[in-house]
PDB file of C-alpha atoms in Angstrom:
ATOM      1  CA  MET A   3       0.125  -0.134  -0.097  1.00 79.00           C
ATOM      2  CA  ASN A   4       1.444   3.431  -0.993  1.00 84.00           C
ATOM      3  CA  ILE A   5       0.991   6.471   0.926  1.00 84.00           C
ATOM      4  CA  LEU A   6      -1.758   7.696  -1.124  1.00 87.00           C
ATOM      5  CA  GLU A   7      -3.482   4.536  -0.512  1.00 90.00           C
ATOM      6  CA  LYS A   8      -2.842   4.819   3.262  1.00 92.00           C
ATOM      7  CA  ILE A   9      -4.150   8.538   3.290  1.00 94.00           C
ATOM      8  CA  VAL A  10      -7.331   7.511   1.495  1.00 95.00           C
ATOM      9  CA  ALA A  11      -8.013   4.288   3.669  1.00 96.00           C
ATOM     10  CA  ASP A  12      -7.718   6.488   6.815  1.00 96.00           C
ATOM     11  CA  LYS A  13      -9.747   9.287   5.351  1.00 97.00           C
ATOM     12  CA  ARG A  14     -12.610   6.485   4.818  1.00 97.00           C
ATOM     13  CA  LYS A  15     -12.573   5.891   8.452  1.00 97.00           C
ATOM     14  CA  GLU A  16     -12.585   9.475   9.644  1.00 97.00           C
ATOM     15  CA  VAL A  17     -15.435  10.363   7.351  1.00 98.00           C
ATOM     16  CA  SER A  18     -17.552   7.415   8.352  1.00 97.00           C
ATOM     17  CA  LEU A  19     -16.857   8.798  12.069  1.00 97.00           C
ATOM     18  CA  LYS A  20     -17.803  12.194  11.597  1.00 97.00           C
ATOM     19  CA  LYS A  21     -20.858  11.212   9.650  1.00 96.00           C
ATOM     20  CA  GLY A  22     -21.894   9.660  12.843  1.00 95.00           C
ATOM     21  CA  LEU A  23     -20.803  12.780  15.102  1.00 96.00           C
ATOM     22  CA  ILE A  24     -22.056  15.844  13.100  1.00 97.00           C
ATOM     23  CA  PRO A  25     -25.308  14.954  10.920  1.00 97.00           C
ATOM     24  CA  THR A  26     -25.840  16.892   7.443  1.00 97.00           C
ATOM     25  CA  ASN A  27     -28.569  18.935   8.500  1.00 97.00           C
ATOM     26  CA  GLN A  28     -26.255  20.161  10.904  1.00 97.00           C
ATOM     27  CA  LEU A  29     -23.535  21.210   8.413  1.00 98.00           C
ATOM     28  CA  GLU A  30     -26.265  22.777   6.595  1.00 98.00           C
ATOM     29  CA  ALA A  31     -27.682  24.766   9.323  1.00 98.00           C
ATOM     30  CA  SER A  32     -24.066  26.568   9.639  1.00 97.00           C
ATOM     31  CA  VAL A  33     -23.731  30.366   9.521  1.00 96.00           C
ATOM     32  CA  LEU A  34     -21.645  30.054   6.610  1.00 98.00           C
ATOM     33  CA  PHE A  35     -23.293  27.481   4.529  1.00 98.00           C
ATOM     34  CA  GLY A  36     -25.678  30.104   2.878  1.00 96.00           C
ATOM     35  CA  ARG A  37     -22.866  32.468   2.261  1.00 97.00           C
ATOM     36  CA  ASN A  38     -22.036  33.407  -1.721  1.00 98.00           C
ATOM     37  CA  CYS A  39     -18.847  31.958  -2.684  1.00 98.00           C
ATOM     38  CA  ILE A  40     -15.861  33.969  -4.236  1.00 98.00           C
ATOM     39  CA  SER A  41     -14.953  32.196  -7.650  1.00 98.00           C
ATOM     40  CA  LEU A  42     -11.060  31.487  -7.763  1.00 98.00           C
ATOM     41  CA  SER A  43     -11.109  30.648 -11.242  1.00 98.00           C
ATOM     42  CA  HIS A  44     -12.504  34.058 -12.342  1.00 98.00           C
ATOM     43  CA  ALA A  45      -9.888  35.606 -10.126  1.00 98.00           C
ATOM     44  CA  LEU A  46      -7.047  33.547 -11.686  1.00 98.00           C
ATOM     45  CA  ARG A  47      -8.513  34.344 -15.043  1.00 97.00           C
ATOM     46  CA  ASN A  48      -8.311  38.180 -14.091  1.00 97.00           C
ATOM     47  CA  SER A  49      -4.747  38.170 -12.342  1.00 96.00           C
ATOM     48  CA  GLU A  50      -1.304  39.340 -13.663  1.00 92.00           C
ATOM     49  CA  THR A  51       0.296  36.787 -11.074  1.00 94.00           C
ATOM     50  CA  GLY A  52      -2.111  33.829 -10.708  1.00 97.00           C
ATOM     51  CA  ILE A  53      -0.740  32.648  -7.438  1.00 98.00           C
ATOM     52  CA  ILE A  54      -2.747  30.492  -5.059  1.00 98.00           C
ATOM     53  CA  ALA A  55      -0.848  30.603  -1.856  1.00 97.00           C
ATOM     54  CA  GLU A  56      -0.701  27.570   0.646  1.00 96.00           C
ATOM     55  CA  HIS A  57      -1.052  27.029   4.612  1.00 95.00           C
ATOM     56  CA  LYS A  58       0.574  23.442   5.118  1.00 89.00           C
ATOM     57  CA  ARG A  59       2.378  22.707   8.476  1.00 84.00           C
ATOM     58  CA  ARG A  60       3.832  19.336   7.421  1.00 76.00           C
ATOM     59  CA  SER A  61       3.595  16.604   4.575  1.00 78.00           C
ATOM     60  CA  PRO A  62       4.413  12.892   4.456  1.00 73.00           C
ATOM     61  CA  SER A  63       7.302  14.163   1.854  1.00 66.00           C
ATOM     62  CA  LYS A  64       8.659  16.699   4.233  1.00 64.00           C
ATOM     63  CA  GLN A  65       7.599  16.266   7.602  1.00 67.00           C
ATOM     64  CA  THR A  66       7.779  19.481   9.426  1.00 67.00           C
ATOM     65  CA  ILE A  67       7.469  22.793   7.113  1.00 62.00           C
ATOM     66  CA  ASN A  68       6.358  25.040   9.653  1.00 59.00           C
ATOM     67  CA  GLN A  69       4.329  24.231  12.878  1.00 68.00           C
ATOM     68  CA  ASN A  70       4.388  27.848  14.408  1.00 66.00           C
ATOM     69  CA  THR A  71       2.014  29.614  12.294  1.00 80.00           C
ATOM     70  CA  ASN A  72      -1.081  31.448  13.104  1.00 90.00           C
ATOM     71  CA  VAL A  73      -3.416  30.295  10.310  1.00 95.00           C
ATOM     72  CA  GLY A  74      -5.358  33.743  10.336  1.00 96.00           C
ATOM     73  CA  VAL A  75      -2.182  35.870  10.568  1.00 96.00           C
ATOM     74  CA  VAL A  76      -0.898  33.930   7.382  1.00 96.00           C
ATOM     75  CA  ALA A  77      -4.258  34.210   5.721  1.00 98.00           C
ATOM     76  CA  LYS A  78      -4.183  38.139   6.073  1.00 98.00           C
ATOM     77  CA  GLY A  79      -0.541  38.156   5.188  1.00 97.00           C
ATOM     78  CA  TYR A  80      -1.261  36.194   1.798  1.00 98.00           C
ATOM     79  CA  GLU A  81      -4.294  38.589   1.126  1.00 98.00           C
ATOM     80  CA  LYS A  82      -2.250  41.656   1.694  1.00 98.00           C
ATOM     81  CA  ALA A  83       0.645  40.125  -0.606  1.00 97.00           C
ATOM     82  CA  GLY A  84      -2.036  40.213  -3.394  1.00 97.00           C
ATOM     83  CA  VAL A  85      -2.337  36.586  -4.201  1.00 98.00           C
ATOM     84  CA  CYS A  86      -5.529  35.007  -5.992  1.00 98.00           C
ATOM     85  CA  GLY A  87      -6.690  32.779  -3.201  1.00 98.00           C
ATOM     86  CA  MET A  88      -5.495  30.466  -0.331  1.00 98.00           C
ATOM     87  CA  SER A  89      -5.233  26.724  -0.445  1.00 98.00           C
ATOM     88  CA  VAL A  90      -5.938  25.485   3.057  1.00 98.00           C
ATOM     89  CA  LEU A  91      -4.940  21.897   4.321  1.00 96.00           C
ATOM     90  CA  THR A  92      -7.537  20.468   6.468  1.00 97.00           C
ATOM     91  CA  ASP A  93      -6.039  16.998   6.877  1.00 96.00           C
ATOM     92  CA  ILE A  94      -4.896  16.189  10.422  1.00 93.00           C
ATOM     93  CA  LYS A  95      -3.169  13.150  10.255  1.00 93.00           C
ATOM     94  CA  TYR A  96      -0.907  13.512   7.327  1.00 92.00           C
ATOM     95  CA  PHE A  97      -0.766  17.528   6.953  1.00 92.00           C
ATOM     96  CA  GLY A  98      -1.222  18.905  10.424  1.00 92.00           C
ATOM     97  CA  GLY A  99      -4.287  20.831   9.325  1.00 94.00           C
ATOM     98  CA  SER A 100      -7.727  21.137  10.197  1.00 96.00           C
ATOM     99  CA  LEU A 101     -11.466  22.551   9.516  1.00 97.00           C
ATOM    100  CA  GLU A 102     -10.472  24.894  12.307  1.00 97.00           C
ATOM    101  CA  ASP A 103      -7.948  26.260  10.215  1.00 97.00           C
ATOM    102  CA  LEU A 104     -10.341  27.061   7.611  1.00 98.00           C
ATOM    103  CA  LEU A 105     -12.920  28.527   9.499  1.00 98.00           C
ATOM    104  CA  LEU A 106     -10.075  30.675  11.025  1.00 97.00           C
ATOM    105  CA  ALA A 107      -8.993  31.704   7.530  1.00 98.00           C
ATOM    106  CA  ARG A 108     -12.576  32.323   6.335  1.00 98.00           C
ATOM    107  CA  ALA A 109     -12.779  34.754   9.599  1.00 98.00           C
ATOM    108  CA  SER A 110      -9.554  36.758   8.446  1.00 98.00           C
ATOM    109  CA  VAL A 111      -9.924  37.336   4.752  1.00 98.00           C
ATOM    110  CA  THR A 112     -12.394  37.847   2.004  1.00 98.00           C
ATOM    111  CA  MET A 113     -10.387  36.250  -0.649  1.00 98.00           C
ATOM    112  CA  PRO A 114     -11.371  32.753  -2.520  1.00 98.00           C
ATOM    113  CA  LEU A 115     -10.156  29.723  -0.023  1.00 98.00           C
ATOM    114  CA  LEU A 116      -9.428  26.093  -1.252  1.00 98.00           C
ATOM    115  CA  ARG A 117     -10.242  23.202   0.818  1.00 98.00           C
ATOM    116  CA  LYS A 118      -7.231  20.937   0.405  1.00 97.00           C
ATOM    117  CA  GLU A 119      -8.213  17.528   1.273  1.00 98.00           C
ATOM    118  CA  PHE A 120      -8.806  13.984  -0.060  1.00 97.00           C
ATOM    119  CA  MET A 121     -12.258  14.275  -1.446  1.00 98.00           C
ATOM    120  CA  ILE A 122     -13.892  10.774  -0.973  1.00 98.00           C
ATOM    121  CA  ASP A 123     -17.277  11.521  -0.273  1.00 98.00           C
ATOM    122  CA  GLU A 124     -20.556  14.030  -0.600  1.00 98.00           C
ATOM    123  CA  TYR A 125     -20.349  14.702   3.095  1.00 98.00           C
ATOM    124  CA  GLN A 126     -16.785  16.505   2.896  1.00 98.00           C
ATOM    125  CA  VAL A 127     -18.206  19.055   0.190  1.00 98.00           C
ATOM    126  CA  LEU A 128     -21.105  20.218   2.421  1.00 98.00           C
ATOM    127  CA  GLU A 129     -18.553  20.217   5.243  1.00 98.00           C
ATOM    128  CA  ALA A 130     -16.271  22.562   3.149  1.00 98.00           C
ATOM    129  CA  LYS A 131     -19.522  25.131   2.262  1.00 98.00           C
ATOM    130  CA  ALA A 132     -20.010  24.801   6.116  1.00 98.00           C
ATOM    131  CA  TYR A 133     -17.026  25.783   6.948  1.00 98.00           C
ATOM    132  CA  GLY A 134     -16.225  28.759   4.610  1.00 98.00           C
ATOM    133  CA  ALA A 135     -14.352  27.089   1.698  1.00 98.00           C
ATOM    134  CA  ASP A 136     -15.241  28.662  -1.701  1.00 98.00           C
ATOM    135  CA  VAL A 137     -13.714  25.888  -3.910  1.00 98.00           C
ATOM    136  CA  ILE A 138     -12.867  22.063  -3.349  1.00 98.00           C
ATOM    137  CA  LEU A 139     -10.072  20.021  -4.634  1.00 98.00           C
ATOM    138  CA  LEU A 140     -10.877  16.629  -6.228  1.00 98.00           C
ATOM    139  CA  ILE A 141      -7.909  14.488  -6.759  1.00 97.00           C
ATOM    140  CA  ALA A 142      -8.500  11.975  -9.807  1.00 97.00           C
ATOM    141  CA  ALA A 143      -5.964   9.360  -8.409  1.00 94.00           C
ATOM    142  CA  VAL A 144      -8.260   8.518  -5.918  1.00 95.00           C
ATOM    143  CA  LEU A 145     -11.570   8.733  -7.670  1.00 97.00           C
ATOM    144  CA  SER A 146     -13.556   7.244 -10.455  1.00 97.00           C
ATOM    145  CA  ARG A 147     -15.308   9.396 -13.376  1.00 98.00           C
ATOM    146  CA  GLU A 148     -18.449   8.614 -11.428  1.00 98.00           C
ATOM    147  CA  GLU A 149     -17.158   9.765  -8.546  1.00 98.00           C
ATOM    148  CA  ILE A 150     -15.827  13.069  -9.804  1.00 98.00           C
ATOM    149  CA  LYS A 151     -19.054  13.948 -11.493  1.00 98.00           C
ATOM    150  CA  THR A 152     -21.151  13.290  -8.202  1.00 98.00           C
ATOM    151  CA  LEU A 153     -18.619  15.477  -6.020  1.00 98.00           C
ATOM    152  CA  SER A 154     -17.970  18.415  -8.715  1.00 98.00           C
ATOM    153  CA  GLU A 155     -21.848  18.746  -9.571  1.00 98.00           C
ATOM    154  CA  LEU A 156     -22.644  18.714  -5.741  1.00 98.00           C
ATOM    155  CA  ALA A 157     -20.064  21.592  -5.291  1.00 98.00           C
ATOM    156  CA  LYS A 158     -21.237  23.782  -8.137  1.00 98.00           C
ATOM    157  CA  SER A 159     -25.135  23.228  -7.039  1.00 98.00           C
ATOM    158  CA  LEU A 160     -23.566  25.063  -3.956  1.00 98.00           C
ATOM    159  CA  GLY A 161     -21.897  27.751  -5.609  1.00 98.00           C
ATOM    160  CA  MET A 162     -18.471  26.132  -5.285  1.00 98.00           C
ATOM    161  CA  ASP A 163     -15.644  26.226  -7.813  1.00 98.00           C
ATOM    162  CA  VAL A 164     -14.112  22.952  -8.319  1.00 98.00           C
ATOM    163  CA  LEU A 165     -10.198  22.280  -8.845  1.00 98.00           C
ATOM    164  CA  LEU A 166      -9.573  18.814 -10.465  1.00 98.00           C
ATOM    165  CA  GLU A 167      -6.024  17.626 -10.018  1.00 97.00           C
ATOM    166  CA  VAL A 168      -4.271  15.177 -12.266  1.00 97.00           C
ATOM    167  CA  HIS A 169      -1.215  13.717 -12.704  1.00 94.00           C
ATOM    168  CA  ASN A 170      -0.673  12.000 -16.069  1.00 95.00           C
ATOM    169  CA  GLN A 171      -2.955  11.491 -19.079  1.00 96.00           C
ATOM    170  CA  GLU A 172      -4.975   8.584 -17.958  1.00 96.00           C
ATOM    171  CA  GLU A 173      -6.116  10.548 -15.182  1.00 97.00           C
ATOM    172  CA  LEU A 174      -6.887  13.665 -17.271  1.00 97.00           C
ATOM    173  CA  GLU A 175      -8.742  12.040 -20.058  1.00 96.00           C
ATOM    174  CA  LYS A 176     -11.311  10.214 -17.553  1.00 96.00           C
ATOM    175  CA  SER A 177     -11.695  13.645 -16.013  1.00 96.00           C
ATOM    176  CA  ILE A 178     -12.968  16.278 -18.209  1.00 96.00           C
ATOM    177  CA  MET A 179     -16.359  17.306 -17.835  1.00 98.00           C
ATOM    178  CA  PRO A 180     -18.279  20.393 -17.630  1.00 97.00           C
ATOM    179  CA  SER A 181     -18.663  20.768 -13.839  1.00 98.00           C
ATOM    180  CA  LEU A 182     -14.845  21.376 -13.202  1.00 98.00           C
ATOM    181  CA  ASP A 183     -13.557  25.081 -13.312  1.00 98.00           C
ATOM    182  CA  MET A 184      -9.864  24.526 -13.083  1.00 98.00           C
ATOM    183  CA  LEU A 185      -7.803  21.504 -13.930  1.00 98.00           C
ATOM    184  CA  GLY A 186      -4.520  21.211 -11.764  1.00 98.00           C
ATOM    185  CA  VAL A 187      -1.816  19.298 -13.017  1.00 97.00           C
ATOM    186  CA  ASN A 188       0.469  18.204  -9.797  1.00 95.00           C
ATOM    187  CA  ASN A 189       4.307  17.922 -10.694  1.00 94.00           C
ATOM    188  CA  ARG A 190       4.830  15.713  -7.929  1.00 86.00           C
ATOM    189  CA  ASN A 191       4.436  11.977  -8.459  1.00 78.00           C
ATOM    190  CA  LEU A 192       2.391  10.781  -5.527  1.00 71.00           C
ATOM    191  CA  LYS A 193       4.221   7.144  -5.345  1.00 69.00           C
ATOM    192  CA  THR A 194       7.639   8.560  -5.614  1.00 72.00           C
ATOM    193  CA  PHE A 195       7.332  11.962  -4.327  1.00 74.00           C
ATOM    194  CA  ASP A 196       9.568  13.073  -6.993  1.00 83.00           C
ATOM    195  CA  VAL A 197       8.798  16.586  -8.623  1.00 88.00           C
ATOM    196  CA  SER A 198       9.105  17.584 -12.289  1.00 91.00           C
ATOM    197  CA  LEU A 199       7.336  20.624 -14.188  1.00 94.00           C
ATOM    198  CA  GLU A 200       7.710  18.523 -17.141  1.00 94.00           C
ATOM    199  CA  THR A 201       4.414  16.932 -16.031  1.00 95.00           C
ATOM    200  CA  SER A 202       2.659  20.702 -16.502  1.00 97.00           C
ATOM    201  CA  LYS A 203       4.439  21.123 -19.643  1.00 97.00           C
ATOM    202  CA  SER A 204       3.207  17.871 -21.204  1.00 96.00           C
ATOM    203  CA  LEU A 205      -0.223  17.867 -20.361  1.00 97.00           C
ATOM    204  CA  SER A 206      -0.872  21.061 -20.911  1.00 97.00           C
ATOM    205  CA  GLU A 207      -1.871  20.762 -24.800  1.00 96.00           C
ATOM    206  CA  LEU A 208      -4.234  18.085 -23.768  1.00 97.00           C
ATOM    207  CA  ILE A 209      -6.431  20.251 -21.615  1.00 97.00           C
ATOM    208  CA  PRO A 210      -9.165  22.419 -23.148  1.00 95.00           C
ATOM    209  CA  ASN A 211      -9.090  26.040 -22.577  1.00 93.00           C
ATOM    210  CA  ASP A 212     -12.437  26.198 -21.156  1.00 93.00           C
ATOM    211  CA  PHE A 213     -10.856  25.296 -18.079  1.00 98.00           C
ATOM    212  CA  VAL A 214      -8.213  27.367 -16.224  1.00 98.00           C
ATOM    213  CA  LYS A 215      -5.165  25.740 -16.214  1.00 98.00           C
ATOM    214  CA  VAL A 216      -3.236  25.238 -12.808  1.00 98.00           C
ATOM    215  CA  SER A 217       0.293  23.724 -12.123  1.00 98.00           C
ATOM    216  CA  GLU A 218       0.942  22.509  -8.539  1.00 96.00           C
ATOM    217  CA  SER A 219       4.026  21.748  -6.731  1.00 90.00           C
ATOM    218  CA  GLY A 220       7.828  22.406  -6.989  1.00 88.00           C
ATOM    219  CA  ILE A 221       7.240  25.942  -8.036  1.00 92.00           C
ATOM    220  CA  SER A 222       9.641  28.148  -6.152  1.00 90.00           C
ATOM    221  CA  SER A 223      11.118  30.336  -8.834  1.00 93.00           C
ATOM    222  CA  ILE A 224       9.764  33.346 -11.179  1.00 95.00           C
ATOM    223  CA  GLU A 225      11.684  31.577 -14.223  1.00 95.00           C
ATOM    224  CA  ALA A 226       9.478  28.370 -13.172  1.00 95.00           C
ATOM    225  CA  ILE A 227       6.061  30.543 -13.662  1.00 96.00           C
ATOM    226  CA  ALA A 228       7.301  32.486 -17.006  1.00 95.00           C
ATOM    227  CA  GLU A 229       7.998  29.053 -18.525  1.00 96.00           C
ATOM    228  CA  LEU A 230       4.666  27.779 -17.411  1.00 97.00           C
ATOM    229  CA  ARG A 231       2.832  30.437 -18.857  1.00 97.00           C
ATOM    230  CA  GLN A 232       4.194  29.661 -22.025  1.00 97.00           C
ATOM    231  CA  PHE A 233       1.937  26.676 -21.937  1.00 97.00           C
ATOM    232  CA  GLY A 234      -1.244  28.058 -21.036  1.00 97.00           C
ATOM    233  CA  TYR A 235      -1.302  28.180 -17.359  1.00 98.00           C
ATOM    234  CA  GLN A 236      -3.041  30.891 -15.202  1.00 98.00           C
ATOM    235  CA  GLY A 237      -2.607  29.584 -11.615  1.00 98.00           C
ATOM    236  CA  PHE A 238       0.289  28.361  -9.570  1.00 98.00           C
ATOM    237  CA  LEU A 239      -0.154  26.850  -6.253  1.00 97.00           C
ATOM    238  CA  ILE A 240       2.783  27.493  -3.913  1.00 95.00           C
ATOM    239  CA  GLY A 241       2.941  26.086  -0.501  1.00 81.00           C
ATOM    240  CA  GLU A 242       6.341  24.928   0.670  1.00 85.00           C
ATOM    241  CA  ASN A 243       8.226  27.868  -0.960  1.00 89.00           C
ATOM    242  CA  PHE A 244       6.243  30.561   1.424  1.00 94.00           C
ATOM    243  CA  MET A 245       5.494  28.270   4.465  1.00 92.00           C
ATOM    244  CA  LYS A 246       9.129  27.186   5.473  1.00 90.00           C
ATOM    245  CA  THR A 247       9.904  30.959   5.848  1.00 92.00           C
ATOM    246  CA  ASP A 248       9.500  32.647   9.380  1.00 91.00           C
ATOM    247  CA  ASN A 249       6.781  35.010   7.490  1.00 95.00           C
ATOM    248  CA  PRO A 250       5.143  33.262   4.770  1.00 95.00           C
ATOM    249  CA  GLY A 251       2.775  36.524   3.947  1.00 96.00           C
ATOM    250  CA  LEU A 252       6.096  38.750   3.529  1.00 96.00           C
ATOM    251  CA  SER A 253       7.545  35.794   1.278  1.00 96.00           C
ATOM    252  CA  ALA A 254       4.574  35.896  -1.084  1.00 97.00           C
ATOM    253  CA  LYS A 255       4.564  39.692  -1.151  1.00 97.00           C
ATOM    254  CA  GLU A 256       8.152  39.627  -1.797  1.00 97.00           C
ATOM    255  CA  PHE A 257       7.710  36.881  -4.465  1.00 96.00           C
ATOM    256  CA  ILE A 258       4.866  38.528  -6.079  1.00 97.00           C
ATOM    257  CA  GLU A 259       6.768  41.884  -6.482  1.00 96.00           C
ATOM    258  CA  GLN A 260       9.488  40.184  -8.560  1.00 94.00           C
ATOM    259  CA  LEU A 261       6.989  38.527 -10.492  1.00 92.00           C
ATOM    260  CA  LYS A 262       5.085  41.908 -11.360  1.00 84.00           C
TER     261      LYS A 262
END
């Protein structure tokens, strides 16, 4: 069993437990459930920089990245820096995140928030909406075409954007459907954790222009973004590059100033 399979197996147990504790009608009664979402795909299409900054404390590949952050402070720093949106890790066991992180970020900023999670159940989509997310992430590697359709259509019915993440041509071809807004190419091989921007470049031609193209993982330089833009990418998800510093918001600000 590889790390991705382990994460998904644990996630199924976690979701099953949560369903027994907090019923869906309780999620739907949340104050945030009725708020109008802000479109990340629209923000990316109209941005000069296309940066989506991430809040991530640790990961299976890097272990500790930054355990000393206050998510509200980081969110405000990112928003002040001028990012298009913020990705918030909500997985506890492997990434040290939580739904409370999403809630705190939502209370701190007005920009679009992406719930970064291993989504396998409609319950998690309702959770994302209830905790203030504007966007959900779906990972093609762990979902069937039918599951992608079900989860993305539910998110769209709730007014949320959908970012679908792929790692190869096979995942991309099974996933393309009208209920997606953004197609993200993860440059990290989830089985080996090796990173290569060639993944984004090679898949770019296969992504229809109806979708905003987003490149994820391993983006740490202005040069990388300039290169990826030539392949039609409008969004760039950056996490560790900012989070490994003492002041992620300031790091993002300096990066964006250079990018402009």
